[in-house]
Short mmCIF file of the C-alpha atoms (twelve columns), coordinates in Angstrom:
data_MODEL
# 
_entry.id   MODEL 
# 
loop_
_atom_site.group_PDB 
_atom_site.id 
_atom_site.type_symbol 
_atom_site.label_atom_id 
_atom_site.label_alt_id 
_atom_site.label_comp_id 
_atom_site.label_asym_id 
_atom_site.label_seq_id 
_atom_site.Cartn_x 
_atom_site.Cartn_y 
_atom_site.Cartn_z 
_atom_site.pdbx_PDB_model_num 
ATOM 1   C CA . GLN A 1   16.417 -17.393 23.928 1 
ATOM 2   C CA . VAL A 2   14.523 -15.134 20.805 1 
ATOM 3   C CA . HIS A 3   16.368 -15.465 17.541 1 
ATOM 4   C CA . LEU A 4   15.731 -11.981 15.140 1 
ATOM 5   C CA . VAL A 5   17.045 -12.314 11.627 1 
ATOM 6   C CA . GLU A 6   17.137 -9.831  8.965  1 
ATOM 7   C CA . SER A 7   16.918 -10.113 5.387  1 
ATOM 8   C CA . GLY A 8   16.279 -8.087  2.476  1 
ATOM 9   C CA . GLY A 9   18.983 -5.494  2.536  1 
ATOM 10  C CA . GLY A 10  20.774 -4.102  -0.419 1 
ATOM 11  C CA . SER A 11  22.077 -1.651  -2.787 1 
ATOM 12  C CA . VAL A 12  19.544 1.276   -4.860 1 
ATOM 13  C CA . GLN A 13  19.754 4.610   -5.986 1 
ATOM 14  C CA . ALA A 14  18.123 7.290   -4.375 1 
ATOM 15  C CA . GLY A 15  14.272 7.292   -5.103 1 
ATOM 16  C CA . GLY A 16  13.899 3.205   -5.030 1 
ATOM 17  C CA . SER A 17  12.629 1.149   -2.443 1 
ATOM 18  C CA . LEU A 18  13.427 -1.927  -0.613 1 
ATOM 19  C CA . THR A 19  11.229 -4.261  2.317  1 
ATOM 20  C CA . LEU A 20  13.622 -5.604  4.827  1 
ATOM 21  C CA . SER A 21  12.435 -8.713  6.645  1 
ATOM 22  C CA . CYS A 22  12.944 -10.493 9.799  1 
ATOM 23  C CA . SER A 23  12.334 -13.531 11.049 1 
ATOM 24  C CA . ALA A 24  11.687 -14.203 14.604 1 
ATOM 25  C CA . SER A 25  10.926 -17.928 16.576 1 
ATOM 26  C CA . GLY A 26  12.147 -18.396 19.861 1 
ATOM 27  C CA . ALA A 27  10.430 -17.636 22.855 1 
ATOM 28  C CA . ILE A 28  8.564  -14.514 21.025 1 
ATOM 29  C CA . SER A 29  5.463  -15.656 23.272 1 
ATOM 30  C CA . GLY A 30  4.354  -12.493 25.112 1 
ATOM 31  C CA . ILE A 31  6.878  -9.756  23.436 1 
ATOM 32  C CA . TYR A 32  4.415  -7.591  22.175 1 
ATOM 33  C CA . CYS A 33  7.132  -4.776  20.826 1 
ATOM 34  C CA . PHE A 34  9.335  -5.125  17.884 1 
ATOM 35  C CA . GLY A 35  11.080 -2.106  15.643 1 
ATOM 36  C CA . TRP A 36  13.985 -1.419  13.133 1 
ATOM 37  C CA . PHE A 37  17.137 0.804   14.062 1 
ATOM 38  C CA . ARG A 38  20.043 2.091   12.136 1 
ATOM 39  C CA . GLU A 39  23.478 1.851   12.550 1 
ATOM 40  C CA . VAL A 40  25.872 4.435   10.451 1 
ATOM 41  C CA . LEU A 41  29.647 4.493   11.799 1 
ATOM 42  C CA . GLY A 42  30.132 7.228   14.275 1 
ATOM 43  C CA . ARG A 43  26.593 7.316   15.331 1 
ATOM 44  C CA . GLN A 44  24.776 5.905   17.832 1 
ATOM 45  C CA . ARG A 45  22.101 3.269   16.617 1 
ATOM 46  C CA . GLU A 46  18.579 5.096   16.233 1 
ATOM 47  C CA . GLY A 47  15.012 3.963   16.162 1 
ATOM 48  C CA . VAL A 48  13.421 4.360   12.822 1 
ATOM 49  C CA . ALA A 49  10.029 2.669   13.440 1 
ATOM 50  C CA . THR A 50  8.549  0.502   16.046 1 
ATOM 51  C CA . VAL A 51  5.250  -1.192  16.567 1 
ATOM 52  C CA . ASN A 52  3.369  -2.483  19.738 1 
ATOM 53  C CA . LEU A 53  0.916  -5.138  18.574 1 
ATOM 54  C CA . ARG A 54  -0.792 -5.297  21.649 1 
ATOM 55  C CA . PRO A 55  -4.933 -4.196  20.749 1 
ATOM 56  C CA . GLY A 56  -4.867 -0.538  20.309 1 
ATOM 57  C CA . GLY A 57  -0.885 -0.600  20.286 1 
ATOM 58  C CA . GLY A 58  0.575  1.704   18.004 1 
ATOM 59  C CA . THR A 59  3.497  2.471   15.556 1 
ATOM 60  C CA . SER A 60  6.154  5.368   16.026 1 
ATOM 61  C CA . TYR A 61  8.666  6.266   13.401 1 
ATOM 62  C CA . GLU A 62  11.622 8.618   13.461 1 
ATOM 63  C CA . ASP A 63  10.890 12.280  11.813 1 
ATOM 64  C CA . SER A 64  12.883 11.525  8.584  1 
ATOM 65  C CA . VAL A 65  10.686 8.681   7.515  1 
ATOM 66  C CA . GLU A 66  7.831  9.682   8.504  1 
ATOM 67  C CA . GLY A 67  5.529  8.617   5.169  1 
ATOM 68  C CA . ARG A 68  8.558  6.938   3.823  1 
ATOM 69  C CA . PHE A 69  8.387  3.940   5.758  1 
ATOM 70  C CA . THR A 70  6.047  1.289   6.481  1 
ATOM 71  C CA . ILE A 71  6.120  -0.710  9.991  1 
ATOM 72  C CA . ALA A 72  4.719  -4.165  9.816  1 
ATOM 73  C CA . LYS A 73  4.178  -7.640  11.260 1 
ATOM 74  C CA . ASP A 74  2.726  -11.007 9.468  1 
ATOM 75  C CA . ASN A 75  1.271  -13.052 12.993 1 
ATOM 76  C CA . SER A 76  1.067  -16.324 10.389 1 
ATOM 77  C CA . ARG A 77  4.526  -16.265 9.340  1 
ATOM 78  C CA . ASN A 78  6.287  -14.547 12.752 1 
ATOM 79  C CA . THR A 79  7.526  -11.731 10.074 1 
ATOM 80  C CA . LEU A 80  8.191  -8.113  10.737 1 
ATOM 81  C CA . THR A 81  8.638  -5.836  7.838  1 
ATOM 82  C CA . LEU A 82  10.152 -2.142  7.341  1 
ATOM 83  C CA . GLN A 83  8.669  -0.876  4.084  1 
ATOM 84  C CA . MET A 84  11.361 1.555   2.519  1 
ATOM 85  C CA . ASN A 85  9.814  4.023   0.082  1 
ATOM 86  C CA . ASN A 86  11.986 7.349   -1.791 1 
ATOM 87  C CA . LEU A 87  14.685 6.333   0.157  1 
ATOM 88  C CA . GLU A 88  17.390 9.075   0.589  1 
ATOM 89  C CA . PRO A 89  21.347 8.637   0.723  1 
ATOM 90  C CA . GLY A 90  20.594 9.441   4.600  1 
ATOM 91  C CA . ASP A 91  19.064 6.559   4.993  1 
ATOM 92  C CA . THR A 92  22.022 4.063   4.510  1 
ATOM 93  C CA . GLY A 93  23.044 2.204   7.147  1 
ATOM 94  C CA . MET A 94  23.231 -1.383  8.733  1 
ATOM 95  C CA . TYR A 95  19.399 -1.981  9.886  1 
ATOM 96  C CA . TYR A 96  18.570 -4.309  12.627 1 
ATOM 97  C CA . CYS A 97  15.580 -5.724  13.810 1 
ATOM 98  C CA . ALA A 98  14.828 -5.743  17.747 1 
ATOM 99  C CA . ALA A 99  12.266 -6.411  20.526 1 
ATOM 100 C CA . TYR A 100 11.468 -6.365  23.979 1 
ATOM 101 C CA . ARG A 101 9.168  -6.993  26.199 1 
ATOM 102 C CA . CYS A 102 7.015  -4.149  26.484 1 
ATOM 103 C CA . PHE A 103 4.154  -3.251  28.848 1 
ATOM 104 C CA . GLY A 104 1.087  -0.777  27.553 1 
ATOM 105 C CA . THR A 105 0.402  0.315   24.077 1 
ATOM 106 C CA . GLY A 106 3.184  2.337   22.736 1 
ATOM 107 C CA . ALA A 107 7.086  0.921   21.521 1 
ATOM 108 C CA . ALA A 108 10.160 2.645   22.553 1 
ATOM 109 C CA . LEU A 109 12.198 4.189   19.491 1 
ATOM 110 C CA . SER A 110 15.107 4.260   21.850 1 
ATOM 111 C CA . PHE A 111 17.438 1.031   21.778 1 
ATOM 112 C CA . THR A 112 18.259 0.890   24.975 1 
ATOM 113 C CA . PHE A 113 14.855 -0.949  25.843 1 
ATOM 114 C CA . TYR A 114 15.715 -3.529  23.386 1 
ATOM 115 C CA . ASN A 115 17.069 -6.621  24.657 1 
ATOM 116 C CA . TYR A 116 17.129 -8.975  21.302 1 
ATOM 117 C CA . TRP A 117 18.817 -8.379  18.635 1 
ATOM 118 C CA . GLY A 118 19.200 -9.306  14.929 1 
ATOM 119 C CA . GLN A 119 22.443 -9.805  13.171 1 
ATOM 120 C CA . GLY A 120 21.760 -6.545  10.765 1 
ATOM 121 C CA . THR A 121 21.768 -5.826  7.004  1 
ATOM 122 C CA . GLN A 122 23.042 -3.276  5.277  1 
ATOM 123 C CA . VAL A 123 21.116 -0.640  3.173  1 
ATOM 124 C CA . THR A 124 23.310 1.300   0.738  1 
ATOM 125 C CA . VAL A 125 21.207 4.164   -1.296 1 
ATOM 126 C CA . SER A 126 23.316 6.299   -3.771 1 
ATOM 127 C CA . SER A 127 22.415 9.606   -5.368 1 
# 
């Protein structure tokens, strides 16, 4: 079993920054794809940023966060982070960390691929 625990959410004003962290533990050996997703009441969960940790693996970002958010993984601490800058009210939502056993060098932005999930952390951006 894989355990993912998010932290770092909070309330900020538009233009501010937050860093989300996800601590990964358990049977994570062989898991190379991680991602951050957000969910707003009434809307489908959407991929925000994903990363494939294989050599040559890449990152993917949802269009609205490209250039503002950065996903990274600290392998020494088994921690996935999401640095969020220049936050907008549209970024408000529950943010989830997720993982799946992927192949190749890509990492899907669709939540349907991911089968390990954290409990979520709330991000609220006010105008």
